[in-house]
Tab-separated table of C-alpha atoms in Angstrom:
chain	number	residue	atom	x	y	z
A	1	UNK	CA	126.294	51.802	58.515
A	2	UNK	CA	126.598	49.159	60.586
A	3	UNK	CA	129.992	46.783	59.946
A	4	UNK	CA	130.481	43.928	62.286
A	5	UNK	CA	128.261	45.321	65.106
A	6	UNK	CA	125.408	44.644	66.227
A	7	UNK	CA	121.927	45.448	63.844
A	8	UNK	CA	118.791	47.236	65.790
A	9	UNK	CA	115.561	44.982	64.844
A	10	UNK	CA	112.053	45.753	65.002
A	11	UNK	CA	109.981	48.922	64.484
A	12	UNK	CA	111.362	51.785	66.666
A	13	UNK	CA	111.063	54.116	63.975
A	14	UNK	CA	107.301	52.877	62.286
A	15	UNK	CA	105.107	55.909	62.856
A	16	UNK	CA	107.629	58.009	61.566
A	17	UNK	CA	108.326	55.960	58.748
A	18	UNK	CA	103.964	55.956	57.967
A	19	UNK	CA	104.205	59.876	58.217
A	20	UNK	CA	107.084	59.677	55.547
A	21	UNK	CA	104.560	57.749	53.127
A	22	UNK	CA	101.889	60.010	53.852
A	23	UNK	CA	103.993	63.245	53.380
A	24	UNK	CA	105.455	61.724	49.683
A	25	UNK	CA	101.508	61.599	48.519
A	26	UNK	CA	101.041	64.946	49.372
A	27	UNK	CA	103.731	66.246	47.849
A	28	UNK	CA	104.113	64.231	44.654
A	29	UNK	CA	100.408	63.771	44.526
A	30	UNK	CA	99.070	60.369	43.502
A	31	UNK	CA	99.521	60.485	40.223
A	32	UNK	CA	103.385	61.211	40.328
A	33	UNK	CA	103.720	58.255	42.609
A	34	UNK	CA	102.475	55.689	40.170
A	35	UNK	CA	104.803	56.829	37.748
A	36	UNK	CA	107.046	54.297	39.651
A	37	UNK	CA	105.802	50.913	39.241
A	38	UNK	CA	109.184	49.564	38.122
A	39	UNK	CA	112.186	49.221	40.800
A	40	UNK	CA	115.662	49.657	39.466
A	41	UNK	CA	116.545	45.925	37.835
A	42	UNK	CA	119.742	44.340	39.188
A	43	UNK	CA	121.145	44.303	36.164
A	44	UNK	CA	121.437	47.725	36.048
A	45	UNK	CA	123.148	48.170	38.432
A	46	UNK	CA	125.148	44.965	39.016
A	47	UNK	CA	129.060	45.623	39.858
A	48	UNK	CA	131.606	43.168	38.711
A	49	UNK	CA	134.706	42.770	40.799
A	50	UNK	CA	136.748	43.434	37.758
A	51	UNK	CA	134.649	46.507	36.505
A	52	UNK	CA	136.437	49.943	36.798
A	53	UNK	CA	135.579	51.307	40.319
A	54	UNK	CA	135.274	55.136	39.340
A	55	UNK	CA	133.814	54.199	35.768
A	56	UNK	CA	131.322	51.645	37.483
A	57	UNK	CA	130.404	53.833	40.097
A	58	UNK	CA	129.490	56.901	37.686
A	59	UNK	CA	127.320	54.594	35.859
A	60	UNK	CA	125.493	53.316	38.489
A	61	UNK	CA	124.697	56.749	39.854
A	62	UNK	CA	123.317	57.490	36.165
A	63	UNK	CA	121.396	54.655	36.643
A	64	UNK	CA	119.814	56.166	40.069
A	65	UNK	CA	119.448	59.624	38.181
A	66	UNK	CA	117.465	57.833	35.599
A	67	UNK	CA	115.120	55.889	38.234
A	68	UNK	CA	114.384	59.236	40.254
A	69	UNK	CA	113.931	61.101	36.862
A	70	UNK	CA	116.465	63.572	37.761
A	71	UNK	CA	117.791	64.571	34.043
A	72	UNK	CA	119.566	67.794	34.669
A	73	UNK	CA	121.577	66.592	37.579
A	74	UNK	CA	125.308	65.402	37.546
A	75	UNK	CA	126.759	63.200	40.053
A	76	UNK	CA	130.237	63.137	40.893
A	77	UNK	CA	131.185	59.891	43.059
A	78	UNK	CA	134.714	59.867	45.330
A	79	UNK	CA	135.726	57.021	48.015
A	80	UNK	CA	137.201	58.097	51.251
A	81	UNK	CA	138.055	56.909	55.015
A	82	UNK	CA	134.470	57.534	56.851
A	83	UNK	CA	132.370	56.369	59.835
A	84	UNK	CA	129.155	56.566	57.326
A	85	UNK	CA	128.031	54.766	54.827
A	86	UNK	CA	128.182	57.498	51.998
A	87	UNK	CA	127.511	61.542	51.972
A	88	UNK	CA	125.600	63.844	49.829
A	89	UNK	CA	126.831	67.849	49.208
A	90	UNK	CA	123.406	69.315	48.787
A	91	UNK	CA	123.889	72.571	46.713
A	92	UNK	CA	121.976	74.156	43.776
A	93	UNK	CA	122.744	71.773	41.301
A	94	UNK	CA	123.180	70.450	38.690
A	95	UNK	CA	126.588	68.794	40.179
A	96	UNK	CA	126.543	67.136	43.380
A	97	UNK	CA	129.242	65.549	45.327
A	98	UNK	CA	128.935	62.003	46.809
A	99	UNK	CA	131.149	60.234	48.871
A	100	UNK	CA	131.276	56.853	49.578
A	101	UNK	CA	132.995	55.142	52.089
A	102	UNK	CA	136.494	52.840	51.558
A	103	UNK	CA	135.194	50.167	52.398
A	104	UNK	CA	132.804	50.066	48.793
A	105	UNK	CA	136.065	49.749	47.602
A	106	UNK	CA	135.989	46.002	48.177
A	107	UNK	CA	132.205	45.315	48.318
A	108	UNK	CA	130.917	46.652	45.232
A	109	UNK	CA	128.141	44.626	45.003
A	110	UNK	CA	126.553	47.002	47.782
A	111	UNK	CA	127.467	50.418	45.673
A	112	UNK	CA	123.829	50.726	44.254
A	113	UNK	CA	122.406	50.433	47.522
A	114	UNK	CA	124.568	53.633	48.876
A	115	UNK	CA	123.861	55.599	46.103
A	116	UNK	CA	120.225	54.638	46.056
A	117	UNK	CA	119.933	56.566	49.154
A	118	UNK	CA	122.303	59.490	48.399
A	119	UNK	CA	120.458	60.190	45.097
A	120	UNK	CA	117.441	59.920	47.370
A	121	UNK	CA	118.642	62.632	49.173
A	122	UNK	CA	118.722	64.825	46.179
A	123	UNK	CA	115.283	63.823	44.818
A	124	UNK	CA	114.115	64.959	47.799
A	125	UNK	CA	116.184	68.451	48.165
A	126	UNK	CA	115.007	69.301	44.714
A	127	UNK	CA	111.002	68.329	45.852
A	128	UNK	CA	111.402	70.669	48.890
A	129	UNK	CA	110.800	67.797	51.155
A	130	UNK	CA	112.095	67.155	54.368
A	131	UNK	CA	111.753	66.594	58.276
A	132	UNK	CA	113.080	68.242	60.949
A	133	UNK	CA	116.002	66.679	62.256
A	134	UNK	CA	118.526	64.430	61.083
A	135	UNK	CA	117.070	61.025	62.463
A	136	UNK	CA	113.825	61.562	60.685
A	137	UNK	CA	114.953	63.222	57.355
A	138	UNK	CA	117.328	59.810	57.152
A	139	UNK	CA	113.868	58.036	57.805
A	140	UNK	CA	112.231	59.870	55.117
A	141	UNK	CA	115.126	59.562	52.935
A	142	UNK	CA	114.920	55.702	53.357
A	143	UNK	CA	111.135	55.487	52.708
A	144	UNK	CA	111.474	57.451	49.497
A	145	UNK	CA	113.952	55.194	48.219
A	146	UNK	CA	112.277	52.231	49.280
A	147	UNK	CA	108.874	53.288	48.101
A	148	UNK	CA	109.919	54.547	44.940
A	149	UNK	CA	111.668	51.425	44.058
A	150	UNK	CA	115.481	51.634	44.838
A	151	UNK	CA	115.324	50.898	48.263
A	152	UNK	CA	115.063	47.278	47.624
A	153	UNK	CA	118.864	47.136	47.564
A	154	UNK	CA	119.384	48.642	50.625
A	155	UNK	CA	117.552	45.577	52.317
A	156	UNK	CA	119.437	43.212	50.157
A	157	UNK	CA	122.717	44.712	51.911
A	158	UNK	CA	121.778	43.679	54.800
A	159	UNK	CA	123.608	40.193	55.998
A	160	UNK	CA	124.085	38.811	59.388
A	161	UNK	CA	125.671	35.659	60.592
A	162	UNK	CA	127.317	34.165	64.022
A	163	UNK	CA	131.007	36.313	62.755
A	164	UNK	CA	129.921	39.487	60.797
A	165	UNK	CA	126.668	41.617	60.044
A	166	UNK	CA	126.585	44.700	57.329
A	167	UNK	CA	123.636	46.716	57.419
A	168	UNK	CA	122.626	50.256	55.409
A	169	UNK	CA	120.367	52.726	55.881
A	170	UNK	CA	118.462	54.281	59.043
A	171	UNK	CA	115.625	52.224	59.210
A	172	UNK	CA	115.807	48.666	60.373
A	173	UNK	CA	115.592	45.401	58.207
A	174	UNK	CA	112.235	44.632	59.109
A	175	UNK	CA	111.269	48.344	58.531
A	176	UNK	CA	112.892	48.067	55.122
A	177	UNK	CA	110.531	44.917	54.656
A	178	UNK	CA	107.397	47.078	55.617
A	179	UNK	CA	108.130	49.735	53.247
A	180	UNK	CA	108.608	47.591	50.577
A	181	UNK	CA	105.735	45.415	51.261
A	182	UNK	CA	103.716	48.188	51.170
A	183	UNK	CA	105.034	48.777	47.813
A	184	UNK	CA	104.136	45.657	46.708
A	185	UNK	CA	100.733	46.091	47.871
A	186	UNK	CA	100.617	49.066	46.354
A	187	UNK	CA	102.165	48.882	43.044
A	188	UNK	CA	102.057	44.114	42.689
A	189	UNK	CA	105.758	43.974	42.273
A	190	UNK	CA	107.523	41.104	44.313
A	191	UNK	CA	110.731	42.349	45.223
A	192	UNK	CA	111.843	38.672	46.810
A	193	UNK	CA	112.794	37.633	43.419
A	194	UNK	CA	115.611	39.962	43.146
A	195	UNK	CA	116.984	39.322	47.237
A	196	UNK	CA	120.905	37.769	47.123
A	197	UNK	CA	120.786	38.024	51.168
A	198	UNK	CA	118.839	35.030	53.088
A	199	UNK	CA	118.503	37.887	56.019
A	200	UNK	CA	116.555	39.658	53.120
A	201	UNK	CA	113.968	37.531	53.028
A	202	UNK	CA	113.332	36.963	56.427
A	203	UNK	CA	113.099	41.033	57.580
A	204	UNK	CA	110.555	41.427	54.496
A	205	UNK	CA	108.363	38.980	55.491
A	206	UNK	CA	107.938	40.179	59.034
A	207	UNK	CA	107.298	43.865	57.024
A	208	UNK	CA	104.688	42.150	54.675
A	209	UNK	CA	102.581	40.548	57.721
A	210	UNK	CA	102.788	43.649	59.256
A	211	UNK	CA	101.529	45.704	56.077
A	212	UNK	CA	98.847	43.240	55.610
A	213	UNK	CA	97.760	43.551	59.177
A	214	UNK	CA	97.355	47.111	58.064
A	215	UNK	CA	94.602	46.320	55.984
A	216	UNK	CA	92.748	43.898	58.859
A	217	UNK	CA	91.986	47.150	61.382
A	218	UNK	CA	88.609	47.896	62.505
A	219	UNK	CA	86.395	49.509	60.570
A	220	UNK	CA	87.761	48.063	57.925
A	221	UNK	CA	85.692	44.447	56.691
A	222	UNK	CA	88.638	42.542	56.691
A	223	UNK	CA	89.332	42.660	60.402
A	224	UNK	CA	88.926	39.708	62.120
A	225	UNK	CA	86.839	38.413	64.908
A	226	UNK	CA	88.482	40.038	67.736
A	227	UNK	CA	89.459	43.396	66.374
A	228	UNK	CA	85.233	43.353	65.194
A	229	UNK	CA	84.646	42.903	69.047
A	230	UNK	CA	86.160	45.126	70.520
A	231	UNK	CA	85.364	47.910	67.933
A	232	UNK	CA	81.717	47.154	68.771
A	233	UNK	CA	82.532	47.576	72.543
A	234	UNK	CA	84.229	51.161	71.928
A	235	UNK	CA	81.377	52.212	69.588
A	236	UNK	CA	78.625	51.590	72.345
A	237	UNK	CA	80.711	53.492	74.647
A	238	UNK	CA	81.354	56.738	72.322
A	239	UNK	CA	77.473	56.076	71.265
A	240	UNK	CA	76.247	56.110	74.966
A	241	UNK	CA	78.813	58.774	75.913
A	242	UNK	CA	79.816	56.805	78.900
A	243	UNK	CA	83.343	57.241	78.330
A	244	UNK	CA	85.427	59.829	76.447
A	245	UNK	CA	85.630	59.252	72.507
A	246	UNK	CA	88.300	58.182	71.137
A	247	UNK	CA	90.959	57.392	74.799
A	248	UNK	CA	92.057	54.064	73.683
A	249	UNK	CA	95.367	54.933	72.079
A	250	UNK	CA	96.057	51.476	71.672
A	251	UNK	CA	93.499	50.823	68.821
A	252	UNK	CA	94.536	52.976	65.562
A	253	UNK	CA	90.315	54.043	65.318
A	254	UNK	CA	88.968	57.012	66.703
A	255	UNK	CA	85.053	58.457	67.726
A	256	UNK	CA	84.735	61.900	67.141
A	257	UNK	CA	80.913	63.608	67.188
A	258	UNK	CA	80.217	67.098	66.422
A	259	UNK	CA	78.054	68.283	68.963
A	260	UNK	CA	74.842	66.789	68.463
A	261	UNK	CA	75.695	65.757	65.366
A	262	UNK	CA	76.363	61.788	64.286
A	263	UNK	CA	78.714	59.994	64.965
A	264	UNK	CA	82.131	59.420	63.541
A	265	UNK	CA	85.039	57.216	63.132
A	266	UNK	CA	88.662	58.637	62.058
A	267	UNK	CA	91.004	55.539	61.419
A	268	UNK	CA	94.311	55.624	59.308
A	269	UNK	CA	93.908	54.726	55.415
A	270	UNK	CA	96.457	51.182	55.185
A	271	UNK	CA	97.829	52.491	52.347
A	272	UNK	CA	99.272	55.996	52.763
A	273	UNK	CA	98.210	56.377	56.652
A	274	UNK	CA	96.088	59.551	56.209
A	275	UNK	CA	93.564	59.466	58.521
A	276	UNK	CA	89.830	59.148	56.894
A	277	UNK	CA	86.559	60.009	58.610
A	278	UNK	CA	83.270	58.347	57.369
A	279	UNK	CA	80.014	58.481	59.443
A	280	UNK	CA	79.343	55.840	61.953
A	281	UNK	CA	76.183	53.743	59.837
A	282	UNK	CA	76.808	50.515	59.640
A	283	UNK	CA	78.421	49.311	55.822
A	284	UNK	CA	79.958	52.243	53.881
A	285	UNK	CA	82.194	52.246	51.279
A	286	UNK	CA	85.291	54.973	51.436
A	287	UNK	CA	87.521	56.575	48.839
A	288	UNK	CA	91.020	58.000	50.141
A	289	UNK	CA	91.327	61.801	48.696
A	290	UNK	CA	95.448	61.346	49.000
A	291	UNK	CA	95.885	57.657	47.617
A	292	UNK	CA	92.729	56.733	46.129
A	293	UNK	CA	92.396	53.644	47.525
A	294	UNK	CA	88.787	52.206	48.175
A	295	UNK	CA	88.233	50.892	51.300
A	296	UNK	CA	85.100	48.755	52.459
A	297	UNK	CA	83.951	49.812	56.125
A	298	UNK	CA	81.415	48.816	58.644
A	299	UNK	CA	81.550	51.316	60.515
């Protein structure tokens, strides 16, 4: 948690953040993942200044329970004196500890974003899901939120000015704005409407031209003029075998060929970044096996 210091910005953690997407389609399979096209609605978990903490805070972790479809479990929320923003005791279940920080105490309005990320954590200990280290499980644990449609609150705690800055979560505000654009790509749910932070608005915009740039890579049809160029340029190369397939790291495509066999082009789907291969033939027309999403190619 970030309070009064200063807020990273950018994308320092974006390919771990795509291989988060990618490894919640494999394991909740596509079909589970649409059965989240609604976000949590402010008003469910909106936190008046005169509500009662403990009472309000139980009911907005019901409310997170609900979203993440977690019947059986039982959350038990306490405040205390912390460095972080929150903490989850992951155990067997059904009860499970959470502790959030003092400072909640006072800034209630941010609550549901703390716990959308705690419950997060159990949604995901109960899937069997998780990275190896602590950096990029809290990166995982931020996608899923996001992605799933409680994260959207985490962004909208995030406010900077000239005196002060609050910010939750791992990933940065723009990489908040990503995931959730890609969301919105996704699922065609605007979560703008909802933002109560200006700095909100701002970090998912930069995400949403990112996400759409996504969709504008070589092969795909929508590139543009330039990206088109130069794929043509690598293609004669890995066609003439003049230069080792697939050495540009700085172009997400790569030329593969199997033996003597055609040629082929590997390139990350824009949706949930698994990497599709189609054969290198001019127009072709690809279906994702993990997402489903249909791409049009000329390859």
């Amino acid at each position: 948690m970030a309070n009064g210091g200063p807020v990273e910005h950018g994308y320092p953690h974006l390919e771990t953040v795509r291989e988060a997407v990618t490894a919640l389609y494999r394991r909740l399979t596509y079909d589970t993942v649409r059965t989240f096209p609604v976000s949590v609605a402010p008003a469910d978990v909106a936190f008046c200044d005169t509500d009662d903490l403990h009472l309000g805070a139980q009911r907005v972790a019901r409310e997170m329970v609900r979203h993440y479809r977690l019947p059986d479990a039982r959350l038990i929320v306490g405040f205390r004196e912390m460095t972080h923003a929150a903490n989850v005791e992951l155990t067997a279940g059904p009860e499970y500890f959470i502790e959030l920080n003092d400072r909640f105490r006072t800034h209630r309005r941010d609550i549901g974003a703390a716990l959308a990320h705690e419950v997060a954590h159990v949604y995901l200990h109960r899937l069997g899901l998780s990275f190896p280290g602590t950096r990029d499980n809290e990166i995982l644990t931020d996608t899923t939120a996001t992605y799933l449609g409680a994260g959207w609150l985490l962004l909208d705690a995030f406010r900077e000015d000239g005196a002060s800055s609050q910010k939750l979560g791992y990933l940065t505000p723009e990489e908040f704005g990503y995931v959730l654009a890609k969301r919105s790509l996704a699922f065609g749910e605007d979560p703008s409407v909802w933002f109560t932070s200006a700095q909100a608005y701002t970090a998912y915009g930069k995400g949403m031209a990112l996400a759409r740039r996504d969709g504008e890579q070589p092969p795909l049809r929508s590139a543009g003029w330039a990206g088109r160029r130069r794929y043509a340029r690598d293609r004669r190369h890995a066609q003439d075998r003049s230069v080792e397939a697939g050495v540009r790291h700085e172009v997400p495509y790569r030329f593969t060929a199997d033996g003597e066999g055609p040629l082929r082009v590997s390139f990350p789907c824009p949706t949930c970044h698994q990497r599709i291969r189609v054969p290198v033939k001019g127009r072709v027309r690809a279906r994702c096996g993990l997402c489903r999403t249909v791409l049009e190619c000329d390859t």
